[in-house]
C-alpha cells in the first residue's frame, strides 16, 4: 500500500496509519531495519580509516567507532563536507578524535598521495573500512580511464588497500571491511569489456563492481592467511542514501518504499559489527548481512575468477601484489 503523503486530510491519514500499525506495518518496519550490532567493544588507542565517511552509512559508522574511543580518519573527496561531518560527530561525542583527509578514489594519483602522507603521519592502522562508492551513474571514466563504478568501487579501493597493507600487517591484529551489496548476485566480471566500452548499462556496471568487491575480499583473505589481518565483506541492506541520485527509477522506487528502507544508522550496523565484534577476531573471507554470515552468489565463490580479477586489477594499476 502506498500512502499519499500530500493528502491534507489529517484524520484520514491518521486512520490509515493506525490501520497499518494494527495490521503489522510496524513489525514490517522492524524487520526491514535488520540486525543491530550488539558488541560493546571499546576501541581506545585504535586507529580507523573510513572512505566516503562524510555522509550516509560511512558517517554513521564513523560516529559509532568514535564513540568507542577510536581515532577515526574520514577519507573524503569533498573535504568541506567531510569537515562538517567531523564537526557533527565531535558535537555528539565528547572528546571524539576525528580527522578529515582528502581522497579521490577516481584518481590513482590522489590515492597514492593520500597513502604517502598517511604512512608518513600515522604509525598504526587497526581497521580499514572500504565504504565509499558510486551507483548507477551515467557513463563516465575516472582520471585514469577506468569505467567510473569499477574504478571507484573496486580498483580505487584495491589500490588503497595495497598501499596500506604493510601498515595493517604491522598493526595486527587488524581488520579490513569491504562494503559490497546484494547486487553482486546480478553481476558478472566481463573480462572482455571490463570498462563497458562496447556497451554500457549503469545497473549491470554497478553489479559488476559489487561482485568485484566480493571476489577481492575472498582472494585477499586467502593471501592474508596467517598474517592476523582479516578481511570481510558486508551487504548494508537497502538504505536511504544519496547513492541513488544518478537513477531516476531507483530514486522513485526508494521514495515509494522509503518506509521499508533502512536508515543510514541501521545500514551501518553490519560494518560496525565486522569492525568491532570480538567473536570475529579470526573470521576472514566471509560475507555478512544484518550482522550475520550471508550467502554469496556462485560467481562470487569462483576462485579462478577471483585470481584472474586480482591479476587484471594489478595490471591495470601498474602494481605487483603477490
PDB file of C-alpha atoms in Angstrom:
ATOM      1  CA  UNK A   1       0.000   0.000   0.000  1.00  0.00           C
ATOM      2  CA  UNK A   2       1.295   3.478  -0.899  1.00  0.00           C
ATOM      3  CA  UNK A   3       0.363   6.461   1.207  1.00  0.00           C
ATOM      4  CA  UNK A   4      -0.276   9.815  -0.400  1.00  0.00           C
ATOM      5  CA  UNK A   5       1.725  11.955   1.995  1.00  0.00           C
ATOM      6  CA  UNK A   6       0.435  15.130   0.350  1.00  0.00           C
ATOM      7  CA  UNK A   7      -3.122  14.378   1.413  1.00  0.00           C
ATOM      8  CA  UNK A   8      -4.214  17.181   3.719  1.00  0.00           C
ATOM      9  CA  UNK A   9      -6.970  15.095   5.288  1.00  0.00           C
ATOM     10  CA  UNK A  10      -5.244  14.547   8.611  1.00  0.00           C
ATOM     11  CA  UNK A  11      -7.984  12.404  10.109  1.00  0.00           C
ATOM     12  CA  UNK A  12      -7.957  10.121   7.068  1.00  0.00           C
ATOM     13  CA  UNK A  13      -4.176   9.735   7.149  1.00  0.00           C
ATOM     14  CA  UNK A  14      -4.258   9.035  10.891  1.00  0.00           C
ATOM     15  CA  UNK A  15      -6.828   6.275  10.404  1.00  0.00           C
ATOM     16  CA  UNK A  16      -4.760   4.710   7.626  1.00  0.00           C
ATOM     17  CA  UNK A  17      -1.597   4.790   9.718  1.00  0.00           C
ATOM     18  CA  UNK A  18      -3.402   3.233  12.697  1.00  0.00           C
ATOM     19  CA  UNK A  19      -4.789   0.557  10.404  1.00  0.00           C
ATOM     20  CA  UNK A  20      -1.354  -0.208   9.002  1.00  0.00           C
ATOM     21  CA  UNK A  21       0.115  -0.357  12.501  1.00  0.00           C
ATOM     22  CA  UNK A  22      -2.651  -2.722  13.587  1.00  0.00           C
ATOM     23  CA  UNK A  23      -2.065  -4.993  10.590  1.00  0.00           C
ATOM     24  CA  UNK A  24       1.645  -5.353  11.246  1.00  0.00           C
ATOM     25  CA  UNK A  25       3.141  -2.316   9.497  1.00  0.00           C
ATOM     26  CA  UNK A  26       5.415  -1.540  12.442  1.00  0.00           C
ATOM     27  CA  UNK A  27       6.572  -5.160  12.522  1.00  0.00           C
ATOM     28  CA  UNK A  28       7.473  -4.944   8.830  1.00  0.00           C
ATOM     29  CA  UNK A  29       9.476  -1.794   9.510  1.00  0.00           C
ATOM     30  CA  UNK A  30      11.349  -3.538  12.322  1.00  0.00           C
ATOM     31  CA  UNK A  31      12.083  -6.475  10.006  1.00  0.00           C
ATOM     32  CA  UNK A  32      13.337  -4.120   7.286  1.00  0.00           C
ATOM     33  CA  UNK A  33      15.645  -2.419   9.791  1.00  0.00           C
ATOM     34  CA  UNK A  34      17.653  -5.635  10.038  1.00  0.00           C
ATOM     35  CA  UNK A  35      20.084  -6.728  12.733  1.00  0.00           C
ATOM     36  CA  UNK A  36      21.894  -4.468  15.151  1.00  0.00           C
ATOM     37  CA  UNK A  37      25.488  -4.692  16.323  1.00  0.00           C
ATOM     38  CA  UNK A  38      25.426  -5.749  19.974  1.00  0.00           C
ATOM     39  CA  UNK A  39      29.163  -5.563  20.543  1.00  0.00           C
ATOM     40  CA  UNK A  40      30.205  -3.210  23.327  1.00  0.00           C
ATOM     41  CA  UNK A  41      33.909  -3.444  22.466  1.00  0.00           C
ATOM     42  CA  UNK A  42      35.968  -0.340  23.136  1.00  0.00           C
ATOM     43  CA  UNK A  43      38.475   0.911  20.571  1.00  0.00           C
ATOM     44  CA  UNK A  44      40.628   3.156  22.743  1.00  0.00           C
ATOM     45  CA  UNK A  45      44.064   3.565  21.175  1.00  0.00           C
ATOM     46  CA  UNK A  46      42.868   2.134  17.849  1.00  0.00           C
ATOM     47  CA  UNK A  47      43.059   3.956  14.522  1.00  0.00           C
ATOM     48  CA  UNK A  48      40.263   3.567  11.977  1.00  0.00           C
ATOM     49  CA  UNK A  49      40.230   4.738   8.355  1.00  0.00           C
ATOM     50  CA  UNK A  50      36.863   5.001   6.577  1.00  0.00           C
ATOM     51  CA  UNK A  51      36.458   6.028   2.937  1.00  0.00           C
ATOM     52  CA  UNK A  52      33.410   8.059   1.944  1.00  0.00           C
ATOM     53  CA  UNK A  53      32.641   8.825   5.588  1.00  0.00           C
ATOM     54  CA  UNK A  54      31.174  12.289   5.087  1.00  0.00           C
ATOM     55  CA  UNK A  55      27.642  11.007   4.549  1.00  0.00           C
ATOM     56  CA  UNK A  56      25.328   8.011   4.847  1.00  0.00           C
ATOM     57  CA  UNK A  57      26.441   4.753   6.405  1.00  0.00           C
ATOM     58  CA  UNK A  58      30.081   5.832   6.351  1.00  0.00           C
ATOM     59  CA  UNK A  59      29.305   8.797   8.562  1.00  0.00           C
ATOM     60  CA  UNK A  60      27.211   6.676  10.930  1.00  0.00           C
ATOM     61  CA  UNK A  61      29.997   4.105  11.113  1.00  0.00           C
ATOM     62  CA  UNK A  62      32.467   6.866  11.962  1.00  0.00           C
ATOM     63  CA  UNK A  63      30.152   8.213  14.660  1.00  0.00           C
ATOM     64  CA  UNK A  64      29.817   4.813  16.320  1.00  0.00           C
ATOM     65  CA  UNK A  65      33.506   3.951  16.233  1.00  0.00           C
ATOM     66  CA  UNK A  66      34.451   7.411  17.517  1.00  0.00           C
ATOM     67  CA  UNK A  67      32.074   6.868  20.432  1.00  0.00           C
ATOM     68  CA  UNK A  68      34.066   3.724  21.286  1.00  0.00           C
ATOM     69  CA  UNK A  69      37.232   5.778  21.696  1.00  0.00           C
ATOM     70  CA  UNK A  70      38.872   5.194  18.307  1.00  0.00           C
ATOM     71  CA  UNK A  71      40.825   7.764  16.376  1.00  0.00           C
ATOM     72  CA  UNK A  72      38.721   7.963  13.217  1.00  0.00           C
ATOM     73  CA  UNK A  73      40.067   9.312   9.941  1.00  0.00           C
ATOM     74  CA  UNK A  74      37.499  10.269   7.318  1.00  0.00           C
ATOM     75  CA  UNK A  75      38.879   9.902   3.792  1.00  0.00           C
ATOM     76  CA  UNK A  76      36.679  12.085   1.584  1.00  0.00           C
ATOM     77  CA  UNK A  77      36.709  13.602  -1.874  1.00  0.00           C
ATOM     78  CA  UNK A  78      34.738  16.607  -0.600  1.00  0.00           C
ATOM     79  CA  UNK A  79      36.876  17.892   2.277  1.00  0.00           C
ATOM     80  CA  UNK A  80      34.483  20.700   3.203  1.00  0.00           C
ATOM     81  CA  UNK A  81      31.613  18.254   3.598  1.00  0.00           C
ATOM     82  CA  UNK A  82      33.915  15.948   5.497  1.00  0.00           C
ATOM     83  CA  UNK A  83      34.793  18.729   7.937  1.00  0.00           C
ATOM     84  CA  UNK A  84      31.099  19.389   8.516  1.00  0.00           C
ATOM     85  CA  UNK A  85      30.518  15.713   9.300  1.00  0.00           C
ATOM     86  CA  UNK A  86      33.540  15.607  11.603  1.00  0.00           C
ATOM     87  CA  UNK A  87      32.233  18.653  13.467  1.00  0.00           C
ATOM     88  CA  UNK A  88      28.837  16.991  13.890  1.00  0.00           C
ATOM     89  CA  UNK A  89      30.457  13.842  15.255  1.00  0.00           C
ATOM     90  CA  UNK A  90      32.553  15.851  17.707  1.00  0.00           C
ATOM     91  CA  UNK A  91      29.417  17.652  18.867  1.00  0.00           C
ATOM     92  CA  UNK A  92      27.683  14.339  19.560  1.00  0.00           C
ATOM     93  CA  UNK A  93      30.688  12.553  21.050  1.00  0.00           C
ATOM     94  CA  UNK A  94      32.611  14.390  23.698  1.00  0.00           C
ATOM     95  CA  UNK A  95      36.358  14.104  23.211  1.00  0.00           C
ATOM     96  CA  UNK A  96      35.980  12.421  19.816  1.00  0.00           C
ATOM     97  CA  UNK A  97      39.188  12.072  17.796  1.00  0.00           C
ATOM     98  CA  UNK A  98      38.083  12.694  14.220  1.00  0.00           C
ATOM     99  CA  UNK A  99      40.227  13.851  11.308  1.00  0.00           C
ATOM    100  CA  UNK A 100      39.483  14.549   7.653  1.00  0.00           C
ATOM    101  CA  UNK A 101      41.840  13.845   4.772  1.00  0.00           C
ATOM    102  CA  UNK A 102      41.346  14.321   1.072  1.00  0.00           C
ATOM    103  CA  UNK A 103      40.999  11.204  -1.065  1.00  0.00           C
ATOM    104  CA  UNK A 104      39.587  10.903  -4.574  1.00  0.00           C
ATOM    105  CA  UNK A 105      39.164   7.229  -5.430  1.00  0.00           C
ATOM    106  CA  UNK A 106      38.608   8.155  -9.074  1.00  0.00           C
ATOM    107  CA  UNK A 107      42.219   9.329  -9.357  1.00  0.00           C
ATOM    108  CA  UNK A 108      45.136   6.982  -8.655  1.00  0.00           C
ATOM    109  CA  UNK A 109      47.459   9.969  -8.146  1.00  0.00           C
ATOM    110  CA  UNK A 110      45.192  11.186  -5.346  1.00  0.00           C
ATOM    111  CA  UNK A 111      45.154   7.691  -3.814  1.00  0.00           C
ATOM    112  CA  UNK A 112      48.938   7.452  -3.897  1.00  0.00           C
ATOM    113  CA  UNK A 113      49.360  10.956  -2.454  1.00  0.00           C
ATOM    114  CA  UNK A 114      46.891  10.141   0.306  1.00  0.00           C
ATOM    115  CA  UNK A 115      48.667   6.902   1.197  1.00  0.00           C
ATOM    116  CA  UNK A 116      52.100   8.525   1.125  1.00  0.00           C
ATOM    117  CA  UNK A 117      51.034  11.197   3.614  1.00  0.00           C
ATOM    118  CA  UNK A 118      49.100   8.682   5.711  1.00  0.00           C
ATOM    119  CA  UNK A 119      52.095   6.369   6.052  1.00  0.00           C
ATOM    120  CA  UNK A 120      54.291   9.304   6.954  1.00  0.00           C
ATOM    121  CA  UNK A 121      51.989  10.613   9.690  1.00  0.00           C
ATOM    122  CA  UNK A 122      50.156   7.556  11.069  1.00  0.00           C
ATOM    123  CA  UNK A 123      52.136   4.796  12.775  1.00  0.00           C
ATOM    124  CA  UNK A 124      49.411   2.169  13.004  1.00  0.00           C
ATOM    125  CA  UNK A 125      46.123   1.239  11.347  1.00  0.00           C
ATOM    126  CA  UNK A 126      43.809  -1.182  13.084  1.00  0.00           C
ATOM    127  CA  UNK A 127      40.677  -1.029  10.943  1.00  0.00           C
ATOM    128  CA  UNK A 128      40.275  -0.088   7.270  1.00  0.00           C
ATOM    129  CA  UNK A 129      36.699   0.255   6.035  1.00  0.00           C
ATOM    130  CA  UNK A 130      36.371   0.475   2.255  1.00  0.00           C
ATOM    131  CA  UNK A 131      32.980   2.170   2.285  1.00  0.00           C
ATOM    132  CA  UNK A 132      32.878   4.789  -0.475  1.00  0.00           C
ATOM    133  CA  UNK A 133      31.031   4.063  -3.692  1.00  0.00           C
ATOM    134  CA  UNK A 134      29.098   5.322  -6.677  1.00  0.00           C
ATOM    135  CA  UNK A 135      25.926   3.746  -8.001  1.00  0.00           C
ATOM    136  CA  UNK A 136      24.334   3.631 -11.445  1.00  0.00           C
ATOM    137  CA  UNK A 137      25.931   6.830 -12.707  1.00  0.00           C
ATOM    138  CA  UNK A 138      25.878   7.855 -16.382  1.00  0.00           C
ATOM    139  CA  UNK A 139      28.803   6.509 -18.381  1.00  0.00           C
ATOM    140  CA  UNK A 140      31.962   8.312 -17.399  1.00  0.00           C
ATOM    141  CA  UNK A 141      35.580   7.488 -16.768  1.00  0.00           C
ATOM    142  CA  UNK A 142      37.976   8.030 -13.909  1.00  0.00           C
ATOM    143  CA  UNK A 143      41.069  10.181 -14.351  1.00  0.00           C
ATOM    144  CA  UNK A 144      42.941   7.017 -15.348  1.00  0.00           C
ATOM    145  CA  UNK A 145      40.370   5.931 -17.927  1.00  0.00           C
ATOM    146  CA  UNK A 146      38.551   3.256 -15.908  1.00  0.00           C
ATOM    147  CA  UNK A 147      34.765   2.959 -16.046  1.00  0.00           C
ATOM    148  CA  UNK A 148      33.684   5.044 -13.036  1.00  0.00           C
ATOM    149  CA  UNK A 149      31.865   2.413 -10.976  1.00  0.00           C
ATOM    150  CA  UNK A 150      34.522  -0.259 -11.406  1.00  0.00           C
ATOM    151  CA  UNK A 151      37.216   2.387 -10.959  1.00  0.00           C
ATOM    152  CA  UNK A 152      35.915   3.790  -7.670  1.00  0.00           C
ATOM    153  CA  UNK A 153      34.137   0.844  -6.089  1.00  0.00           C
ATOM    154  CA  UNK A 154      36.786  -1.765  -6.888  1.00  0.00           C
ATOM    155  CA  UNK A 155      40.054  -0.500  -8.382  1.00  0.00           C
ATOM    156  CA  UNK A 156      40.352   2.584  -6.169  1.00  0.00           C
ATOM    157  CA  UNK A 157      39.921   0.541  -3.005  1.00  0.00           C
ATOM    158  CA  UNK A 158      42.147  -2.228  -4.381  1.00  0.00           C
ATOM    159  CA  UNK A 159      44.996   0.278  -4.780  1.00  0.00           C
ATOM    160  CA  UNK A 160      44.364   1.933  -1.416  1.00  0.00           C
ATOM    161  CA  UNK A 161      44.414  -1.412   0.381  1.00  0.00           C
ATOM    162  CA  UNK A 162      47.589  -2.426  -1.465  1.00  0.00           C
ATOM    163  CA  UNK A 163      49.348   0.761  -0.359  1.00  0.00           C
ATOM    164  CA  UNK A 164      48.274   0.338   3.275  1.00  0.00           C
ATOM    165  CA  UNK A 165      48.547  -3.449   3.644  1.00  0.00           C
ATOM    166  CA  UNK A 166      52.069  -3.263   5.089  1.00  0.00           C
ATOM    167  CA  UNK A 167      50.896  -0.931   7.846  1.00  0.00           C
ATOM    168  CA  UNK A 168      47.892  -3.146   8.542  1.00  0.00           C
ATOM    169  CA  UNK A 169      50.175  -6.170   8.931  1.00  0.00           C
ATOM    170  CA  UNK A 170      52.493  -4.261  11.280  1.00  0.00           C
ATOM    171  CA  UNK A 171      49.436  -3.215  13.306  1.00  0.00           C
ATOM    172  CA  UNK A 172      47.995  -6.737  13.565  1.00  0.00           C
ATOM    173  CA  UNK A 173      45.573  -7.837  14.753  1.00  0.00           C
ATOM    174  CA  UNK A 174      43.844  -5.661  12.174  1.00  0.00           C
ATOM    175  CA  UNK A 175      40.680  -5.781  10.100  1.00  0.00           C
ATOM    176  CA  UNK A 176      39.569  -4.774   6.620  1.00  0.00           C
ATOM    177  CA  UNK A 177      35.857  -4.327   5.940  1.00  0.00           C
ATOM    178  CA  UNK A 178      34.659  -4.089   2.337  1.00  0.00           C
ATOM    179  CA  UNK A 179      31.184  -2.702   1.682  1.00  0.00           C
ATOM    180  CA  UNK A 180      29.605  -4.687  -1.149  1.00  0.00           C
ATOM    181  CA  UNK A 181      25.931  -5.296  -1.914  1.00  0.00           C
ATOM    182  CA  UNK A 182      23.305  -7.942  -2.571  1.00  0.00           C
ATOM    183  CA  UNK A 183      23.521  -6.566  -6.126  1.00  0.00           C
ATOM    184  CA  UNK A 184      26.591  -8.749  -6.622  1.00  0.00           C
ATOM    185  CA  UNK A 185      24.156 -11.597  -7.310  1.00  0.00           C
ATOM    186  CA  UNK A 186      23.294  -9.932 -10.612  1.00  0.00           C
ATOM    187  CA  UNK A 187      26.867  -9.169 -11.597  1.00  0.00           C
ATOM    188  CA  UNK A 188      29.379 -10.856 -13.866  1.00  0.00           C
ATOM    189  CA  UNK A 189      33.006  -9.920 -14.425  1.00  0.00           C
ATOM    190  CA  UNK A 190      33.100  -9.012 -18.097  1.00  0.00           C
ATOM    191  CA  UNK A 191      36.800  -9.570 -18.703  1.00  0.00           C
ATOM    192  CA  UNK A 192      36.328  -8.951 -22.423  1.00  0.00           C
ATOM    193  CA  UNK A 193      34.940  -5.463 -21.717  1.00  0.00           C
ATOM    194  CA  UNK A 194      35.654  -4.551 -18.090  1.00  0.00           C
ATOM    195  CA  UNK A 195      35.201  -0.826 -18.722  1.00  0.00           C
ATOM    196  CA  UNK A 196      31.950  -1.181 -20.671  1.00  0.00           C
ATOM    197  CA  UNK A 197      33.357   0.436 -23.784  1.00  0.00           C
ATOM    198  CA  UNK A 198      31.376  -1.858 -26.082  1.00  0.00           C
ATOM    199  CA  UNK A 199      28.067  -1.253 -24.337  1.00  0.00           C
ATOM    200  CA  UNK A 200      27.051   0.333 -21.044  1.00  0.00           C
ATOM    201  CA  UNK A 201      24.250  -0.422 -18.654  1.00  0.00           C
ATOM    202  CA  UNK A 202      24.595   1.548 -15.425  1.00  0.00           C
ATOM    203  CA  UNK A 203      22.831  -1.107 -13.345  1.00  0.00           C
ATOM    204  CA  UNK A 204      24.907  -4.005 -14.659  1.00  0.00           C
ATOM    205  CA  UNK A 205      28.113  -1.993 -14.271  1.00  0.00           C
ATOM    206  CA  UNK A 206      27.210  -1.384 -10.625  1.00  0.00           C
ATOM    207  CA  UNK A 207      26.520  -5.089 -10.085  1.00  0.00           C
ATOM    208  CA  UNK A 208      29.867  -5.960 -11.669  1.00  0.00           C
ATOM    209  CA  UNK A 209      31.676  -3.601  -9.298  1.00  0.00           C
ATOM    210  CA  UNK A 210      29.923  -5.099  -6.262  1.00  0.00           C
ATOM    211  CA  UNK A 211      30.819  -8.616  -7.405  1.00  0.00           C
ATOM    212  CA  UNK A 212      34.403  -7.402  -7.754  1.00  0.00           C
ATOM    213  CA  UNK A 213      34.244  -6.345  -4.073  1.00  0.00           C
ATOM    214  CA  UNK A 214      33.218  -9.880  -3.098  1.00  0.00           C
ATOM    215  CA  UNK A 215      35.939 -11.522  -5.184  1.00  0.00           C
ATOM    216  CA  UNK A 216      38.580  -9.089  -3.894  1.00  0.00           C
ATOM    217  CA  UNK A 217      37.592  -9.870  -0.299  1.00  0.00           C
ATOM    218  CA  UNK A 218      37.844 -13.626  -0.795  1.00  0.00           C
ATOM    219  CA  UNK A 219      41.173 -13.500  -2.622  1.00  0.00           C
ATOM    220  CA  UNK A 220      42.704 -11.021  -0.187  1.00  0.00           C
ATOM    221  CA  UNK A 221      41.591 -13.190   2.733  1.00  0.00           C
ATOM    222  CA  UNK A 222      43.306 -16.181   1.106  1.00  0.00           C
ATOM    223  CA  UNK A 223      46.528 -14.235   0.680  1.00  0.00           C
ATOM    224  CA  UNK A 224      46.440 -12.864   4.236  1.00  0.00           C
ATOM    225  CA  UNK A 225      46.165 -16.235   5.964  1.00  0.00           C
ATOM    226  CA  UNK A 226      48.493 -16.339   8.949  1.00  0.00           C
ATOM    227  CA  UNK A 227      49.028 -12.563   8.998  1.00  0.00           C
ATOM    228  CA  UNK A 228      46.439 -11.846  11.732  1.00  0.00           C
ATOM    229  CA  UNK A 229      44.771  -9.383   9.359  1.00  0.00           C
ATOM    230  CA  UNK A 230      41.209 -10.342   8.490  1.00  0.00           C
ATOM    231  CA  UNK A 231      39.032  -9.106   5.647  1.00  0.00           C
ATOM    232  CA  UNK A 232      35.266  -9.500   5.328  1.00  0.00           C
ATOM    233  CA  UNK A 233      32.600  -8.021   3.069  1.00  0.00           C
ATOM    234  CA  UNK A 234      29.189  -6.677   4.016  1.00  0.00           C
ATOM    235  CA  UNK A 235      25.809  -6.012   2.463  1.00  0.00           C
ATOM    236  CA  UNK A 236      24.410  -2.966   4.300  1.00  0.00           C
ATOM    237  CA  UNK A 237      20.863  -3.516   3.073  1.00  0.00           C
ATOM    238  CA  UNK A 238      18.594  -1.157   1.158  1.00  0.00           C
ATOM    239  CA  UNK A 239      19.428   2.190   2.726  1.00  0.00           C
ATOM    240  CA  UNK A 240      18.015   5.673   2.278  1.00  0.00           C
ATOM    241  CA  UNK A 241      21.067   7.430   0.900  1.00  0.00           C
ATOM    242  CA  UNK A 242      22.440   9.695  -1.814  1.00  0.00           C
ATOM    243  CA  UNK A 243      23.674   6.721  -3.855  1.00  0.00           C
ATOM    244  CA  UNK A 244      20.523   6.584  -5.985  1.00  0.00           C
ATOM    245  CA  UNK A 245      20.853  10.200  -7.165  1.00  0.00           C
ATOM    246  CA  UNK A 246      22.017   9.147 -10.636  1.00  0.00           C
ATOM    247  CA  UNK A 247      18.998   6.916 -11.312  1.00  0.00           C
ATOM    248  CA  UNK A 248      15.517   8.410 -11.606  1.00  0.00           C
ATOM    249  CA  UNK A 249      13.980   4.934 -11.476  1.00  0.00           C
ATOM    250  CA  UNK A 250      15.823   3.909  -8.317  1.00  0.00           C
ATOM    251  CA  UNK A 251      15.115   7.284  -6.708  1.00  0.00           C
ATOM    252  CA  UNK A 252      11.397   6.825  -7.414  1.00  0.00           C
ATOM    253  CA  UNK A 253      11.356   3.266  -6.071  1.00  0.00           C
ATOM    254  CA  UNK A 254      13.247   4.277  -2.952  1.00  0.00           C
ATOM    255  CA  UNK A 255      10.812   7.155  -2.423  1.00  0.00           C
ATOM    256  CA  UNK A 256       7.776   4.890  -2.785  1.00  0.00           C
ATOM    257  CA  UNK A 257       9.119   2.270  -0.404  1.00  0.00           C
ATOM    258  CA  UNK A 258      11.013   4.598   1.944  1.00  0.00           C
ATOM    259  CA  UNK A 259       9.127   3.253   4.965  1.00  0.00           C
ATOM    260  CA  UNK A 260      10.743  -0.128   4.369  1.00  0.00           C
ATOM    261  CA  UNK A 261      14.283   1.133   3.784  1.00  0.00           C
ATOM    262  CA  UNK A 262      16.974   1.242   6.407  1.00  0.00           C
ATOM    263  CA  UNK A 263      18.159   4.497   7.868  1.00  0.00           C
ATOM    264  CA  UNK A 264      21.860   5.239   7.490  1.00  0.00           C
ATOM    265  CA  UNK A 265      22.361   4.235  11.114  1.00  0.00           C
ATOM    266  CA  UNK A 266      20.643   0.897  10.537  1.00  0.00           C
ATOM    267  CA  UNK A 267      22.605   0.349   7.336  1.00  0.00           C
ATOM    268  CA  UNK A 268      25.880   0.921   9.170  1.00  0.00           C
ATOM    269  CA  UNK A 269      25.297  -1.850  11.720  1.00  0.00           C
ATOM    270  CA  UNK A 270      26.947  -4.679   9.796  1.00  0.00           C
ATOM    271  CA  UNK A 271      30.048  -2.604   9.026  1.00  0.00           C
ATOM    272  CA  UNK A 272      30.275  -1.727  12.724  1.00  0.00           C
ATOM    273  CA  UNK A 273      29.778  -5.381  13.649  1.00  0.00           C
ATOM    274  CA  UNK A 274      32.573  -6.584  11.355  1.00  0.00           C
ATOM    275  CA  UNK A 275      34.858  -3.863  12.701  1.00  0.00           C
ATOM    276  CA  UNK A 276      34.257  -4.492  16.399  1.00  0.00           C
ATOM    277  CA  UNK A 277      32.736  -7.878  17.263  1.00  0.00           C
ATOM    278  CA  UNK A 278      35.147  -9.886  19.406  1.00  0.00           C
ATOM    279  CA  UNK A 279      33.869 -13.199  18.013  1.00  0.00           C
ATOM    280  CA  UNK A 280      35.102 -12.240  14.537  1.00  0.00           C
ATOM    281  CA  UNK A 281      38.746 -11.827  15.535  1.00  0.00           C
ATOM    282  CA  UNK A 282      39.790 -14.815  13.416  1.00  0.00           C
ATOM    283  CA  UNK A 283      36.986 -14.857  10.835  1.00  0.00           C
ATOM    284  CA  UNK A 284      38.101 -13.875   7.339  1.00  0.00           C
ATOM    285  CA  UNK A 285      36.819 -14.164   3.780  1.00  0.00           C
ATOM    286  CA  UNK A 286      33.187 -14.171   4.896  1.00  0.00           C
ATOM    287  CA  UNK A 287      30.252 -12.122   3.649  1.00  0.00           C
ATOM    288  CA  UNK A 288      27.873 -10.586   6.206  1.00  0.00           C
ATOM    289  CA  UNK A 289      24.405  -9.061   6.172  1.00  0.00           C
ATOM    290  CA  UNK A 290      22.333  -7.928   9.168  1.00  0.00           C
ATOM    291  CA  UNK A 291      25.252  -8.770  11.467  1.00  0.00           C
ATOM    292  CA  UNK A 292      25.286 -12.423  10.447  1.00  0.00           C
ATOM    293  CA  UNK A 293      27.019 -14.541   7.787  1.00  0.00           C
ATOM    294  CA  UNK A 294      25.238 -14.283   4.438  1.00  0.00           C
ATOM    295  CA  UNK A 295      25.210 -16.293   1.250  1.00  0.00           C
ATOM    296  CA  UNK A 296      27.328 -15.373  -1.768  1.00  0.00           C
ATOM    297  CA  UNK A 297      26.339 -15.871  -5.401  1.00  0.00           C
ATOM    298  CA  UNK A 298      28.043 -18.782  -7.205  1.00  0.00           C
ATOM    299  CA  UNK A 299      30.032 -16.363  -9.383  1.00  0.00           C
ATOM    300  CA  UNK A 300      31.322 -14.760  -6.191  1.00  0.00           C
ATOM    301  CA  UNK A 301      32.735 -18.064  -4.947  1.00  0.00           C
ATOM    302  CA  UNK A 302      34.819 -18.890  -8.024  1.00  0.00           C
ATOM    303  CA  UNK A 303      38.492 -18.948  -7.029  1.00  0.00           C
ATOM    304  CA  UNK A 304      39.658 -18.873 -10.640  1.00  0.00           C
ATOM    305  CA  UNK A 305      37.662 -15.705 -11.344  1.00  0.00           C
ATOM    306  CA  UNK A 306      38.934 -14.115  -8.131  1.00  0.00           C
ATOM    307  CA  UNK A 307      42.560 -14.770  -9.035  1.00  0.00           C
ATOM    308  CA  UNK A 308      42.106 -13.613 -12.602  1.00  0.00           C
ATOM    309  CA  UNK A 309      40.437 -10.386 -11.455  1.00  0.00           C
ATOM    310  CA  UNK A 310      43.287  -9.871  -8.986  1.00  0.00           C
ATOM    311  CA  UNK A 311      45.875 -10.199 -11.751  1.00  0.00           C
ATOM    312  CA  UNK A 312      43.953  -7.940 -14.140  1.00  0.00           C
ATOM    313  CA  UNK A 313      43.496  -5.330 -11.392  1.00  0.00           C
ATOM    314  CA  UNK A 314      47.234  -5.319 -10.671  1.00  0.00           C
ATOM    315  CA  UNK A 315      47.981  -4.929 -14.361  1.00  0.00           C
ATOM    316  CA  UNK A 316      45.538  -2.030 -14.750  1.00  0.00           C
ATOM    317  CA  UNK A 317      47.006  -0.264 -11.700  1.00  0.00           C
ATOM    318  CA  UNK A 318      50.597  -0.982 -12.609  1.00  0.00           C
ATOM    319  CA  UNK A 319      51.411  -2.800  -9.363  1.00  0.00           C
ATOM    320  CA  UNK A 320      52.766  -6.186  -8.300  1.00  0.00           C
ATOM    321  CA  UNK A 321      50.950  -7.726  -5.350  1.00  0.00           C
ATOM    322  CA  UNK A 322      51.943 -11.315  -4.679  1.00  0.00           C
TER     323      UNK A 322
END
